[in-house]
CSV table of C-alpha atoms in Angstrom, one decimal:
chain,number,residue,atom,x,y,z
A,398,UNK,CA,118.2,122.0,114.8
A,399,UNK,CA,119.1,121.0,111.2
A,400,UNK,CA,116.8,121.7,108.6
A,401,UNK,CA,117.4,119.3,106.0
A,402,UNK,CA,116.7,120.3,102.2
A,403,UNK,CA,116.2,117.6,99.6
A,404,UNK,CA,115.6,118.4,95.8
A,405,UNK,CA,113.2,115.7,94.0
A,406,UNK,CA,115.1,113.3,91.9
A,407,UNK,CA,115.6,113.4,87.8
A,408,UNK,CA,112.9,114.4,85.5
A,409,UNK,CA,112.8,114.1,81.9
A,410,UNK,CA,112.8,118.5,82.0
A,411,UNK,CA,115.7,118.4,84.8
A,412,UNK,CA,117.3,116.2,82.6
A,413,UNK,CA,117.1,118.4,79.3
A,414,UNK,CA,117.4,121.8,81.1
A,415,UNK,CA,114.2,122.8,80.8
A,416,UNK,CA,112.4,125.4,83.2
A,417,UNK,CA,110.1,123.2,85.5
A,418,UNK,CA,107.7,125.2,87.6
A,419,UNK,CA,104.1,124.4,87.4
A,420,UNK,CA,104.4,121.6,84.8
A,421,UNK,CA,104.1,118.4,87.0
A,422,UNK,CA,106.7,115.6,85.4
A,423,UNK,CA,107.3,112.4,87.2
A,424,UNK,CA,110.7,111.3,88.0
A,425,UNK,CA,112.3,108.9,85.4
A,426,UNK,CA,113.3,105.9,86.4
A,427,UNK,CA,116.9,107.2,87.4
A,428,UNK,CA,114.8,109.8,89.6
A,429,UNK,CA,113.1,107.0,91.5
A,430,UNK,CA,116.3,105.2,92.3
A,431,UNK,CA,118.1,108.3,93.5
A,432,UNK,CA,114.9,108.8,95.3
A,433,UNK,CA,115.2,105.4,97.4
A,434,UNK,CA,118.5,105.7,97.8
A,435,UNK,CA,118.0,108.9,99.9
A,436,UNK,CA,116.1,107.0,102.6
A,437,UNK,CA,119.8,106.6,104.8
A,438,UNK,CA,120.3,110.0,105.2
A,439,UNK,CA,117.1,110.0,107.3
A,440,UNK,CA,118.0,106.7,109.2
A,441,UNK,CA,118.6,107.3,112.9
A,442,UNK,CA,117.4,111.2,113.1
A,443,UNK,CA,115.0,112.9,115.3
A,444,UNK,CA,112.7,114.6,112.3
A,445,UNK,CA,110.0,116.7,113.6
A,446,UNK,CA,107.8,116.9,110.7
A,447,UNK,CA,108.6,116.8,106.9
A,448,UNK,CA,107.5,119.7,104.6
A,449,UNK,CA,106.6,118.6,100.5
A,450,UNK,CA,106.0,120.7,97.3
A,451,UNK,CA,102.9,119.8,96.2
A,452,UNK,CA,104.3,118.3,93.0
A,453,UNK,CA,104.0,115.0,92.3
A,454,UNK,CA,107.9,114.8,91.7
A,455,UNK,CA,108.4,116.3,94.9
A,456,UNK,CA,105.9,114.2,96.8
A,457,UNK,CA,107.0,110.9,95.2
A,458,UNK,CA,110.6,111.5,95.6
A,459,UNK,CA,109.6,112.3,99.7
A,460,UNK,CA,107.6,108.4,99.3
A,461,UNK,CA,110.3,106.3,97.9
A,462,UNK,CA,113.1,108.2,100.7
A,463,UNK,CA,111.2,107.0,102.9
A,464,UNK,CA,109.9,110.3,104.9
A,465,UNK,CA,106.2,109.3,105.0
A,466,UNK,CA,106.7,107.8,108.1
A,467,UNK,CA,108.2,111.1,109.8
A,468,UNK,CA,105.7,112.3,112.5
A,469,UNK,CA,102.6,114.2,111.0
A,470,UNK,CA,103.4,111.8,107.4
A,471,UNK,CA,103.8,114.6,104.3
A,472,UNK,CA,102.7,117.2,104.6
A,473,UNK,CA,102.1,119.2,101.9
A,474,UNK,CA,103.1,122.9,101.7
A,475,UNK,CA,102.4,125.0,98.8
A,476,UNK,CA,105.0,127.5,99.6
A,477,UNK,CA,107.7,125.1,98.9
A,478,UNK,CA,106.1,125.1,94.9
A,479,UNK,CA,109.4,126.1,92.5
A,480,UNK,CA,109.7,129.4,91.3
A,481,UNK,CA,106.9,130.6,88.4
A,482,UNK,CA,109.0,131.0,85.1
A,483,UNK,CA,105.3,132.3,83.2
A,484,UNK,CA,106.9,132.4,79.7
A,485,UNK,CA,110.0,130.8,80.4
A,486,UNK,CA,108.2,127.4,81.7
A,487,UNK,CA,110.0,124.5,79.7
A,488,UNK,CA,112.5,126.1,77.8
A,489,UNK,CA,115.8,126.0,78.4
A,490,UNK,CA,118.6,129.3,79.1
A,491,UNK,CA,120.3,127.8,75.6
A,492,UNK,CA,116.6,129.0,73.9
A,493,UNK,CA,115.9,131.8,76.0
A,494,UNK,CA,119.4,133.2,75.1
A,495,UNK,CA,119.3,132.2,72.0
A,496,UNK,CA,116.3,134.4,71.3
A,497,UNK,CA,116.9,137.2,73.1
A,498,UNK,CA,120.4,137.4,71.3
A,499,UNK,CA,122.6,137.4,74.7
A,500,UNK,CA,123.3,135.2,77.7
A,501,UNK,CA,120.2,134.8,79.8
A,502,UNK,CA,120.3,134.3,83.2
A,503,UNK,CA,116.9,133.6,85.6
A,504,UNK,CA,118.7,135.1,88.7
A,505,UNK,CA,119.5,138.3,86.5
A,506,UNK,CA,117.3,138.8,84.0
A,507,UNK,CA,113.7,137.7,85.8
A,508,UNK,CA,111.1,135.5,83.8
A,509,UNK,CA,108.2,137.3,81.5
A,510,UNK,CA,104.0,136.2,82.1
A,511,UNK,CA,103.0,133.7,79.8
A,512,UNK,CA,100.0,131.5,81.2
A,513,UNK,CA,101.1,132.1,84.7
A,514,UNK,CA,102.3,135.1,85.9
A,515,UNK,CA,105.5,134.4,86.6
A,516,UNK,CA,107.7,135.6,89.8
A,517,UNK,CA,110.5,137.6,90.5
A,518,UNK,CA,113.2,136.1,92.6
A,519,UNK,CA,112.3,138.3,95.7
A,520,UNK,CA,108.6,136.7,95.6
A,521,UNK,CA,110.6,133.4,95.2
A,522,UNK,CA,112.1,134.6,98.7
A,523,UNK,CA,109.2,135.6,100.8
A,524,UNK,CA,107.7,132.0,100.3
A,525,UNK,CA,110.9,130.8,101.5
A,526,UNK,CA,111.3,132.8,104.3
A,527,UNK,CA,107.5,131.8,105.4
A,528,UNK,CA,108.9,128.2,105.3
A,529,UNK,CA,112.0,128.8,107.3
A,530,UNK,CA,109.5,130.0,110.0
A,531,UNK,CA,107.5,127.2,109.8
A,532,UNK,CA,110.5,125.2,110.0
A,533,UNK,CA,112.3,126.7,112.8
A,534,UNK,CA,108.5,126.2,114.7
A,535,UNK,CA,107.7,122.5,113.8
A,536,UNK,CA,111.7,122.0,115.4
A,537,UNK,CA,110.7,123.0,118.7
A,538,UNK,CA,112.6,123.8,121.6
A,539,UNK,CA,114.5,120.8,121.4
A,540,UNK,CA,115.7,121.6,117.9
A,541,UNK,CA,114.1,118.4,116.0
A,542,UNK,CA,115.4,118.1,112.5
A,543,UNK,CA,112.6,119.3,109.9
A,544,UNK,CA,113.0,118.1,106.0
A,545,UNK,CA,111.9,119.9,103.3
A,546,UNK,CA,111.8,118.5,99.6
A,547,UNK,CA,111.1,120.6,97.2
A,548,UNK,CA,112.7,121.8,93.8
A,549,UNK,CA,116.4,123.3,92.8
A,550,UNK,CA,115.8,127.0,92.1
A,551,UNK,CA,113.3,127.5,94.9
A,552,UNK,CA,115.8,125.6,97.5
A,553,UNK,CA,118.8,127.3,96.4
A,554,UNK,CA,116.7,130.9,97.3
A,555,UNK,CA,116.0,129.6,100.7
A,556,UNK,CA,119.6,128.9,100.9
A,557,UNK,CA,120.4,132.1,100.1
A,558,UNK,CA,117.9,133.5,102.7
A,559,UNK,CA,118.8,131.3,105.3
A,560,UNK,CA,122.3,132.5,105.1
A,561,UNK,CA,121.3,136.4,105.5
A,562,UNK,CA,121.8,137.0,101.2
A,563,UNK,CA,120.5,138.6,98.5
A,564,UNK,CA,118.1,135.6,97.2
A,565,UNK,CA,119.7,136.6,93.5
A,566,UNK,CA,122.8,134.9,95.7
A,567,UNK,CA,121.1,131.3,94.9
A,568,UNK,CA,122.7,131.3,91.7
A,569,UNK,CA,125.8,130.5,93.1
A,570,UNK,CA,124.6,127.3,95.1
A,571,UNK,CA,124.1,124.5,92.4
A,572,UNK,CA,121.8,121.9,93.5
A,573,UNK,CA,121.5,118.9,91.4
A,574,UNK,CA,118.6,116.8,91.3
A,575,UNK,CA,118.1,113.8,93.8
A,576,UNK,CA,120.7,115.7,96.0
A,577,UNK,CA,120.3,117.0,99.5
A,578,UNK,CA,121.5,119.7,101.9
A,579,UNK,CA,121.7,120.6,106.0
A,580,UNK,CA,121.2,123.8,107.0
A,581,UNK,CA,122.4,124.3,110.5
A,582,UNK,CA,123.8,126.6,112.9
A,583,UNK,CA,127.3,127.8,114.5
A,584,UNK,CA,127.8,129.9,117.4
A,585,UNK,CA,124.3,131.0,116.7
A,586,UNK,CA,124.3,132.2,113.5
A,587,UNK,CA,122.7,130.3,110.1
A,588,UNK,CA,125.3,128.2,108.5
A,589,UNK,CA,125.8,125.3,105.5
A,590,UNK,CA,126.5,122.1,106.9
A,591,UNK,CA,126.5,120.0,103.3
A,592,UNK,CA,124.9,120.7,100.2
A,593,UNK,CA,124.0,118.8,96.8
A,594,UNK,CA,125.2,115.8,98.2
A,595,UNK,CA,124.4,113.0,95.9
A,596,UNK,CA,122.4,109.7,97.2
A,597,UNK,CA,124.3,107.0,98.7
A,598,UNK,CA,124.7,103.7,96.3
């Protein structure tokens, strides 16, 4: 089984920097065509099922790779929503830090309410590893490939929780936007096959 991890192409607030959790952006127009260029990655494999953030850029960047198709269609899991910054929702670390008069970091420093709660990375983590169940289910016995597209911070905690890690770990797993990932396994255990690997064209 590979469980295959795509993060929605650009946004105007990926773009900038900006904290994007509950705000949902479209893609640009650069989003959209990283988007369809996506669709060869999936040509020729055994998907399952695919897994989608509810978000529109999530949902459309799932459309235009062609994964509506996939067995079941999208199917939408709230779980795979990217991580509640409450306070911090579209501003970037450069304003954050800037405020609080020292180098901010999201994996290190956490996120305050503001009109959402907000989470702490460990919450971040117990969504992901209710997704990595569902995965490893929906693969079945004969180890289908299951897709997941969702966003960058969230993905890179499920990385890190795949792999057996602290989730704070994630913050050494860049994921750029429009990118994708494999998460497989060797000799048993959870490995990384390929990660933030851009579109092809």
């Amino acid at each position: 089984m590979s469980i295959l991890v795509v993060r929605h192409g650009q946004t105007a607030w990926s773009l900038s920097g900006q904290h994007t959790g509950s705000t949902d952006v479209p893609l640009t127009e650069v989003g959209e065509d990283q988007a369809r260029h996506l669709a060869p990655v999936f040509v020729g494999r055994d998907v399952a099922a695919v897994l989608v953030s509810p978000r529109q850029r999530a949902r459309r960047t799932a459309e235009l790779a062609g994964l509506a198709s996939a067995p079941g269609g999208l199917q939408v899991d709230p779980d795979l929503v990217e991580w509640d910054y409450g306070a911090y929702e579209g501003r970037t670390t450069e304003e954050i830090s800037a405020e609080l008069g020292r180098p901010f970091s999201v994996w290190h420093d956490g996120v305050e309410p503001g009109d959402t709660p907000g989470e702490t990375v460990h919450q971040v983590a117990v969504r992901a590893r209710s997704v990595l169940r569902r995965a490893e289910g929906l693969a079945g016995p004969e180890g289908r490939d299951v897709v997941l597209v969702a966003h960058g911070h969230f993905l890179r905690v499920l990385l890190a929780t795949w792999l057996g890690l602290s989730p704070t770990a994630g913050a050494l797993f860049a994921l750029e936007a429009g990118t994708w990932g494999a998460l497989g396994h060797e000799h048993g255990r959870p490995v990384l096959d390929r990660w933030s690997v851009p579109p092809a064209g």
